[in-house]
mmCIF file of C-alpha atoms in Angstrom:
data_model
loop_
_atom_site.group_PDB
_atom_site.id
_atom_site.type_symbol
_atom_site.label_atom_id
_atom_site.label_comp_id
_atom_site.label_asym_id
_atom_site.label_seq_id
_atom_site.Cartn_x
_atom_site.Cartn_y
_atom_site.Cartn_z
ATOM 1 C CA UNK M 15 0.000 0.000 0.000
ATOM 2 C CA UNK M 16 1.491 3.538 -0.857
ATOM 3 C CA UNK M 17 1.434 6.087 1.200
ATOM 4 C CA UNK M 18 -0.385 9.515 -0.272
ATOM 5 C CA UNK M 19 0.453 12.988 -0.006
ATOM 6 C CA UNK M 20 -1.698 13.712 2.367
ATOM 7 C CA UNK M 21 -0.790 11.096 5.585
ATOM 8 C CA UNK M 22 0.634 12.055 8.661
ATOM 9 C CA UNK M 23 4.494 13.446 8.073
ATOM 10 C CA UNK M 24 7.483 11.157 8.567
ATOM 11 C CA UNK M 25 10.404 12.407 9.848
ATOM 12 C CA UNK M 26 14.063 11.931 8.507
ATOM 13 C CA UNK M 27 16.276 10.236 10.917
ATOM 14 C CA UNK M 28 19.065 13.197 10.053
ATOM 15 C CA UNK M 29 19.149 16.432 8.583
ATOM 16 C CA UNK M 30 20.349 15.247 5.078
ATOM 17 C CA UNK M 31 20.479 17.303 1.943
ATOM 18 C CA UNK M 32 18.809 15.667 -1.214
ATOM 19 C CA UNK M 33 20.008 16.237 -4.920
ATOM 20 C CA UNK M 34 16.635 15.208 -7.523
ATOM 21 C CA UNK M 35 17.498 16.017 -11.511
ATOM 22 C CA UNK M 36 16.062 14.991 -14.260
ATOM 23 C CA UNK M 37 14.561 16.304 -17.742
ATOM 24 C CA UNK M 38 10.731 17.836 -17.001
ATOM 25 C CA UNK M 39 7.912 16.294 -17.038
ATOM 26 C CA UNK M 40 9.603 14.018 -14.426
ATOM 27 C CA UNK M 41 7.501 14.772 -11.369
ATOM 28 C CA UNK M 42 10.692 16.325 -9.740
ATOM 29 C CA UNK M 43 8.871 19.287 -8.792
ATOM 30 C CA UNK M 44 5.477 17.283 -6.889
ATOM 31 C CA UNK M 45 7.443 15.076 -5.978
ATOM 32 C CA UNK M 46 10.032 16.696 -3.888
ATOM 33 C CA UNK M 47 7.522 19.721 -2.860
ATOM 34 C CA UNK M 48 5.661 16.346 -0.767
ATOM 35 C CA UNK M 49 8.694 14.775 0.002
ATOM 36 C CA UNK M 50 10.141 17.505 1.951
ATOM 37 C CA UNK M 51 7.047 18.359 3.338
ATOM 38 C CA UNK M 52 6.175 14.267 4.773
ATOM 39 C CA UNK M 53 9.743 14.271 6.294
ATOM 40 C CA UNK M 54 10.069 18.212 7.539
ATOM 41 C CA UNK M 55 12.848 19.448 4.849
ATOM 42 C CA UNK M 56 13.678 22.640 3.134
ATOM 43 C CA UNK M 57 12.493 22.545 -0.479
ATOM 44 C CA UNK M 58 14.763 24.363 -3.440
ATOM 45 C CA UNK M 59 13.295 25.049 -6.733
ATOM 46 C CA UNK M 60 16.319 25.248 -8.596
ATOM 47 C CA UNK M 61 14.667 25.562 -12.128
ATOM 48 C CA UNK M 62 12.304 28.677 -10.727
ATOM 49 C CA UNK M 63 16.045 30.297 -10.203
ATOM 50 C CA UNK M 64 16.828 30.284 -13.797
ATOM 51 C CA UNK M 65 13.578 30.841 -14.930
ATOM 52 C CA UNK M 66 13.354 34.023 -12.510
ATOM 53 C CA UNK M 67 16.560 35.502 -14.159
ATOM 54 C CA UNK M 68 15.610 34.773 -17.405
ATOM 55 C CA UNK M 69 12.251 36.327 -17.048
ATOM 56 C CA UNK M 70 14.285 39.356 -15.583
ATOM 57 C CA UNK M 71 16.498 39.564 -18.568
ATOM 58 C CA UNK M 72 13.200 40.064 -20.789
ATOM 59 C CA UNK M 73 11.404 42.545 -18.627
ATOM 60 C CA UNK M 74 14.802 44.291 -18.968
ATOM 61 C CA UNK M 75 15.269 44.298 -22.622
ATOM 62 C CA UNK M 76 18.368 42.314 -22.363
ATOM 63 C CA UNK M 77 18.933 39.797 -25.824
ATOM 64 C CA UNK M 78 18.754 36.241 -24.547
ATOM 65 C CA UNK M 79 20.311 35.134 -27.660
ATOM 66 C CA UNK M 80 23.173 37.470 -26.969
ATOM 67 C CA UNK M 81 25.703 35.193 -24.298
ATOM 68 C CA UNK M 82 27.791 38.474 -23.681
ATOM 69 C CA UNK M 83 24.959 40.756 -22.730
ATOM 70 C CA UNK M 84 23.319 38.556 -20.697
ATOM 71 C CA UNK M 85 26.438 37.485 -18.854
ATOM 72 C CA UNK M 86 27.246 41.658 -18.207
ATOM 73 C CA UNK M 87 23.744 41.589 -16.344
ATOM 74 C CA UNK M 88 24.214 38.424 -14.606
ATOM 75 C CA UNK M 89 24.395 39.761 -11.442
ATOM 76 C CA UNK M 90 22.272 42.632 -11.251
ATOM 77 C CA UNK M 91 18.569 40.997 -10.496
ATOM 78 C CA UNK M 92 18.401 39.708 -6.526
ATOM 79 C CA UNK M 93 16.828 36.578 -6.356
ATOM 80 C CA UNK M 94 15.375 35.508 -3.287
ATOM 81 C CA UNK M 95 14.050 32.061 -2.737
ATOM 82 C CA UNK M 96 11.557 30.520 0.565
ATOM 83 C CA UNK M 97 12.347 26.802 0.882
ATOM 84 C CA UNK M 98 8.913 26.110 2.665
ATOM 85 C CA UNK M 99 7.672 23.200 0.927
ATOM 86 C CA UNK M 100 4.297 23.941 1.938
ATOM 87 C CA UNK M 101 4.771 27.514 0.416
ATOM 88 C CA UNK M 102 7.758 27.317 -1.723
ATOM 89 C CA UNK M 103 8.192 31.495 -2.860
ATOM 90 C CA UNK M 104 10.925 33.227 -5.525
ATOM 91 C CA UNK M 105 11.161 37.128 -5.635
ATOM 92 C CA UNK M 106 13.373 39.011 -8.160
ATOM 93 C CA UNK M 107 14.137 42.606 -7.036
ATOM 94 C CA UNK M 108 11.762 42.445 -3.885
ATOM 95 C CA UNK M 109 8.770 41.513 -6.394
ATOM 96 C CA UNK M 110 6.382 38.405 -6.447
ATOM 97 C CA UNK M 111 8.096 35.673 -10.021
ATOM 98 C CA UNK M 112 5.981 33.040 -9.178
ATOM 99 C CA UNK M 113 3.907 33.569 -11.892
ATOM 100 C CA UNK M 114 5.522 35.439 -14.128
ATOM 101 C CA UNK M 115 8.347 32.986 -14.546
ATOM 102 C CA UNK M 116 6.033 30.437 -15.569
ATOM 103 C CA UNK M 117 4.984 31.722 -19.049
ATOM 104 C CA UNK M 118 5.691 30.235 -22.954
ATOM 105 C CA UNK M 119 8.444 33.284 -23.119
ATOM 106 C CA UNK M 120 10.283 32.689 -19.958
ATOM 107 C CA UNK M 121 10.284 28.828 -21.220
ATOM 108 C CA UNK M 122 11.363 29.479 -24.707
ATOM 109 C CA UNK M 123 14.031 31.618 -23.518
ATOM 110 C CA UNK M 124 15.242 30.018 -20.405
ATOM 111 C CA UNK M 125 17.929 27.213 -22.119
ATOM 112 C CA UNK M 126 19.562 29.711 -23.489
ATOM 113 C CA UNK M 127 20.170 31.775 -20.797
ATOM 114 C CA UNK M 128 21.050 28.974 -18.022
ATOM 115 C CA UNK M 129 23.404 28.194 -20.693
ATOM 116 C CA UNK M 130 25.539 31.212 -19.825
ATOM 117 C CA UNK M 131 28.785 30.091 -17.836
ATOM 118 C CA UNK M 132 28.746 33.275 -15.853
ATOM 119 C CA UNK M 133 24.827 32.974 -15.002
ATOM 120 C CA UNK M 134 25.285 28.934 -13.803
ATOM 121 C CA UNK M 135 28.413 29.876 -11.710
ATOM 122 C CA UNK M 136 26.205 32.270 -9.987
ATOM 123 C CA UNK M 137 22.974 30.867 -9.326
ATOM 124 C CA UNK M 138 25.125 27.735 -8.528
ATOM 125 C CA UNK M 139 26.461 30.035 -5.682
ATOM 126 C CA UNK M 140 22.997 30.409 -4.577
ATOM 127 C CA UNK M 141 22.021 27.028 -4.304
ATOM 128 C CA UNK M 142 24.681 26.042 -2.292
ATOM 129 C CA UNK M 143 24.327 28.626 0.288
ATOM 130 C CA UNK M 144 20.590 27.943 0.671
ATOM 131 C CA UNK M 145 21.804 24.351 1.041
ATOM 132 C CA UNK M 146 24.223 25.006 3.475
ATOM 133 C CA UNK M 147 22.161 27.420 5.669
ATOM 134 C CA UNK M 148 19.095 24.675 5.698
ATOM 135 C CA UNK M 149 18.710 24.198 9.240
ATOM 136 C CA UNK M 150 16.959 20.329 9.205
ATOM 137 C CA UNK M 151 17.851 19.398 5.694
ATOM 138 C CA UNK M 152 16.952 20.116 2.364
ATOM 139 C CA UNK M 153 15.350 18.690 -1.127
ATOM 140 C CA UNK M 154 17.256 20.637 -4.341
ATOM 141 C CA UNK M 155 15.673 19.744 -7.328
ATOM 142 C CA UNK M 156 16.859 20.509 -10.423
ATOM 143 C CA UNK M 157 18.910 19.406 -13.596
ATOM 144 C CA UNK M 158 22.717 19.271 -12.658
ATOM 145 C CA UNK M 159 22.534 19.157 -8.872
ATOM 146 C CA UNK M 160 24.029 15.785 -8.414
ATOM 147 C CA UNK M 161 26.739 16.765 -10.658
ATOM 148 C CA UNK M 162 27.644 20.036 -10.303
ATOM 149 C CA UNK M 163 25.480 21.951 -7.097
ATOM 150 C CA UNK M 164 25.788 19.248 -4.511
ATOM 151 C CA UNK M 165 28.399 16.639 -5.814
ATOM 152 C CA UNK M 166 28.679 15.350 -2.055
ATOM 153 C CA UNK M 167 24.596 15.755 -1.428
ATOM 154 C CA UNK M 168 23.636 12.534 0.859
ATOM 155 C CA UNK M 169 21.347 11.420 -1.747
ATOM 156 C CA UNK M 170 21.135 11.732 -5.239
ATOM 157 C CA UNK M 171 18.121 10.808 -7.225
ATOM 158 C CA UNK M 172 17.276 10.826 -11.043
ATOM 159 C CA UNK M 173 13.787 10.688 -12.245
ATOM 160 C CA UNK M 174 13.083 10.054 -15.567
ATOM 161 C CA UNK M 175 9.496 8.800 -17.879
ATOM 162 C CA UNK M 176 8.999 8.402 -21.679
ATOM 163 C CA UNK M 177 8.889 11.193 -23.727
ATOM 164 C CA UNK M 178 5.292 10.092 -24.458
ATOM 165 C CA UNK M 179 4.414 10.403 -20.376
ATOM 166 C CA UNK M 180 6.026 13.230 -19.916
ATOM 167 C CA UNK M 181 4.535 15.402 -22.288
ATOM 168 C CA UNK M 182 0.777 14.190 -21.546
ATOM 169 C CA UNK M 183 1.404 15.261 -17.840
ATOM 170 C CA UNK M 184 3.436 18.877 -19.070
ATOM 171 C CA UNK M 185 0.362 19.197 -21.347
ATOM 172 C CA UNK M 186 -1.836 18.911 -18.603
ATOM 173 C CA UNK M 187 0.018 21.918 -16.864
ATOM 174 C CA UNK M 188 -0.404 24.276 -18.747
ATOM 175 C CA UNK M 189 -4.002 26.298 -17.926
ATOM 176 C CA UNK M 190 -5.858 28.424 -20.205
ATOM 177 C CA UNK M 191 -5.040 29.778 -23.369
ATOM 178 C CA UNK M 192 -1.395 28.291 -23.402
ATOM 179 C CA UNK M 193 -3.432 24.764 -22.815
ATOM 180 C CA UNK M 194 -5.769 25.501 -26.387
ATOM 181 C CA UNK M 195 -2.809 26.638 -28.151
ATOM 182 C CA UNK M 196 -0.784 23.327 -27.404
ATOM 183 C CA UNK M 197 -1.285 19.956 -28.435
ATOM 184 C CA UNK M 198 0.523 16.829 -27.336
ATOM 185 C CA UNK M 199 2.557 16.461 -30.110
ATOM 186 C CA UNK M 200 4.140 20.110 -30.012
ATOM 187 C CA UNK M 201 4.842 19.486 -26.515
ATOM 188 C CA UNK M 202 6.517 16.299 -27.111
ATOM 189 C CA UNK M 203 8.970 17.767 -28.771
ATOM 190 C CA UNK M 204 9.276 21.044 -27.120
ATOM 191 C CA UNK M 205 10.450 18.962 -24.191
ATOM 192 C CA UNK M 206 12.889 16.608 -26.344
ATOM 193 C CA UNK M 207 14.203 19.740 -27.689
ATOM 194 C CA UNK M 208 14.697 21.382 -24.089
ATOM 195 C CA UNK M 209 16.707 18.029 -23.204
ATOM 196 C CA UNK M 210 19.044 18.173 -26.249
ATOM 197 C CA UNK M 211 19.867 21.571 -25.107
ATOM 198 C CA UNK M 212 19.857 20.602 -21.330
ATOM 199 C CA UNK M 213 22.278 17.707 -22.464
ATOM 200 C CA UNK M 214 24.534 19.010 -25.022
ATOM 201 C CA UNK M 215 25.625 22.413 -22.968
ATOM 202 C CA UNK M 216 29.016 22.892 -22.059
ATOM 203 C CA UNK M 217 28.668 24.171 -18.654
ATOM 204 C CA UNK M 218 26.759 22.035 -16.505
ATOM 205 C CA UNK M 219 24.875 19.486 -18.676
ATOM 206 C CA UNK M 220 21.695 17.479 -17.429
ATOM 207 C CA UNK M 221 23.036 14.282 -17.025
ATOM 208 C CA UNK M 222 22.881 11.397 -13.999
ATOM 209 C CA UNK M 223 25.059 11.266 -11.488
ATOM 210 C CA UNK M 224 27.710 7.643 -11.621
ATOM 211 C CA UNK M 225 25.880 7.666 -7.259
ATOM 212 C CA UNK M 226 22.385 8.841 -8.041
ATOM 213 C CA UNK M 227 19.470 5.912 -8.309
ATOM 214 C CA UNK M 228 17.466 5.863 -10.890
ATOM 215 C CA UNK M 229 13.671 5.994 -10.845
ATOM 216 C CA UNK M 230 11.431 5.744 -14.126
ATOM 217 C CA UNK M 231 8.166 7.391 -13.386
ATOM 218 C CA UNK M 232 6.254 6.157 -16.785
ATOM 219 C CA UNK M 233 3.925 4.136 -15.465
ATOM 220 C CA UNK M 234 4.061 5.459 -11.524
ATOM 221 C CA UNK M 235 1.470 7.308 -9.932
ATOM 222 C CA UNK M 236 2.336 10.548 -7.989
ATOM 223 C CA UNK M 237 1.648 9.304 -4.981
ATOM 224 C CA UNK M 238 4.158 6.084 -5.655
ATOM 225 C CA UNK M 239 6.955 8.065 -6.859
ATOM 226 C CA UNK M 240 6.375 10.329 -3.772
ATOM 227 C CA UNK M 241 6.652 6.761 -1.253
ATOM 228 C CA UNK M 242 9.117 5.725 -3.427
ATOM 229 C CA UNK M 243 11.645 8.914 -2.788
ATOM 230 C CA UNK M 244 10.430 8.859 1.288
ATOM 231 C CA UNK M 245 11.990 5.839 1.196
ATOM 232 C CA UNK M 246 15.300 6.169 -0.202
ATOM 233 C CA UNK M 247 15.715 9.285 2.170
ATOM 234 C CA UNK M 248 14.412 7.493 4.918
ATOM 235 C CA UNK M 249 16.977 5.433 4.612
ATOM 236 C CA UNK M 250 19.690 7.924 3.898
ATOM 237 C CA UNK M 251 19.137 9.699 6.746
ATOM 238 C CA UNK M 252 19.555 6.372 9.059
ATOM 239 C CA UNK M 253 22.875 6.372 7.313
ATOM 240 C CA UNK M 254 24.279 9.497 8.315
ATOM 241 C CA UNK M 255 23.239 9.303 11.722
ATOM 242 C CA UNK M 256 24.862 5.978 11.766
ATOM 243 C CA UNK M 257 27.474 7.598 10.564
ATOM 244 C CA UNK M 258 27.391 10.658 13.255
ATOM 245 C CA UNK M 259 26.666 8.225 15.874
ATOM 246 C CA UNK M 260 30.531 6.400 14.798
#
C-alpha cells in the first residue's frame, strides 16, 4: 500500500540534503515539494532560479540570444528564494516571479540563458548557500545538482518517464489559453528539444550522477513516486546518523 500525499508526516532520521534532476515532465517538482514536506525538509526550486533571471532579462530588454549581454547583467537581479515546501516562494528585485516565470516566453528563452557560464556559476552560488544554511535538511531539485550543485549531497536521485508520459502530464500543466494553443505532439517535442539543449551544454549538462538511483516514473502514480523517494531518504538519513553516531 502507498502512502499519499496527504498522511501524517514522517520524519528523517538526520538532517540530510537531497540532490533530484532529471529532464521535465519528471515529477521532480510534486514530488520533492511532498517529500520535503512528509519528512520536515527545506524545499529548493532550482529551475524557478533560472527561470526568474531569465524572465528578468526580458522585462529588462536584455537579448537572450546574446551570451555576452546577458552574462554583463548576470548579477544585477536579486533573487530571493523561501524553501517552505508547503509555500515554496521566488522574488526578483523584492517583487512576487511566481507567476511570471512560468509563461511560454520565460520557457522558450530560459535554455539559453542557463546556458551562460557566468549565469550557472552564480545561481550555482545560490544554491549552495541555501543548502548550506538549511537548518533540518533540504530537497534541491533541479537538472545538474548531483553533478555540479551538490556533488557530495547525501542522496542523489534521477527521475526520468517516456517522452510520451512526460509530455501528456506537461500538457496537462499548462491552464488556459497556453493549454488551447498546445497539443501533445508540439509538446513532445518542445520537451525533447529542451533536453538536447539541457544535455549538449558545455557548462553544466543534465546528465545522472555515476551515485544517483534511478527511478522511471512512466507508469508510476504521484503518490508512488512520492513513497518511493520517502523511502530512499528514509533510509539515507539512518545512514548518516549511523554515521554521526561512529
Amino acid at each position: 500500500m502507498f502512502v499519499t500525499v496527504e498522511t501524517a508526516a514522517r520524519t528523517a532520521p538526520a538532517a540530510v540534503i537531497v540532490a533530484i534532476d532529471g529532464p521535465a515532465g519528471t515529477g521532480k517538482s510534486s514530488t520533492s515539494k511532498a517529500v520535503a514536506a512528509k519528512l520536515g525538509l527545506g524545499y529548493l526550486d532550482t529551475g524557478a532560479q533560472y527561470r526568474a533571471i531569465t524572465w528578468w532579462m526580458l522585462n529588462n530588454g536584455i537579448d537572450v540570444d546574446d551570451a555576452i549581454a546577458v552574462a554583463d547583467a548576470a548579477a544585477k537581479p536579486v533573487i530571493v528564494s523561501g524553501t517552505d515546501p508547503a509555500a515554496p516562494t521566488i522574488t526578483v528585485d523584492g517583487l512576487d516571479a511566481a507567476g511570471p516565470i512560468r509563461t511560454q516566453e520565460v520557457t522558450a528563452a530560459v535554455s539559453a540563458v542557463s546556458a551562460v557560464p557566468e549565469v550557472r556559476a552564480l545561481i550555482t552560488d545560490l544554491q549552495r548557500s541555501i543548502a548550506a544554511e538549511a537548518p533540518h535538511g533540504i530537497v534541491v531539485e533541479g537538472r545538474d545538482i548531483g553533478i555540479t550543485v551538490l556533488p557530495d549531497a547525501d542522496l542523489k536521485i534521477f527521475l526520468t518517464a517516456s517522452p510520451e508520459a512526460r509530455a501528456a502530464r506537461r500538457s496537462g500543466e499548462l491552464k488556459g489559453k497556453e493549454a488551447q494553443a498546445t497539443d501533445l505532439a508540439a509538446t513532445r517535442e518542445a520537451l525533447i528539444k529542451r533536453d538536447a539543449a539541457d544535455s549538449g551544454r558545455k557548462t553544466s549538462p543534465l546528465a545522472k550522477a555515476d551515485d544517483a538511483v534511478e527511478v522511471d516514473t512512466t507508469e508510476l502514480t504521484l503518490e508512488q513516486v512520492i513513497e518511493c523517494v520517502v523511502t530512499l531518504i528514509e533510509g539515507a538519513g539512518a545512514e548518516k546518523a549511523g554515521r554521526v553516531a561512529r
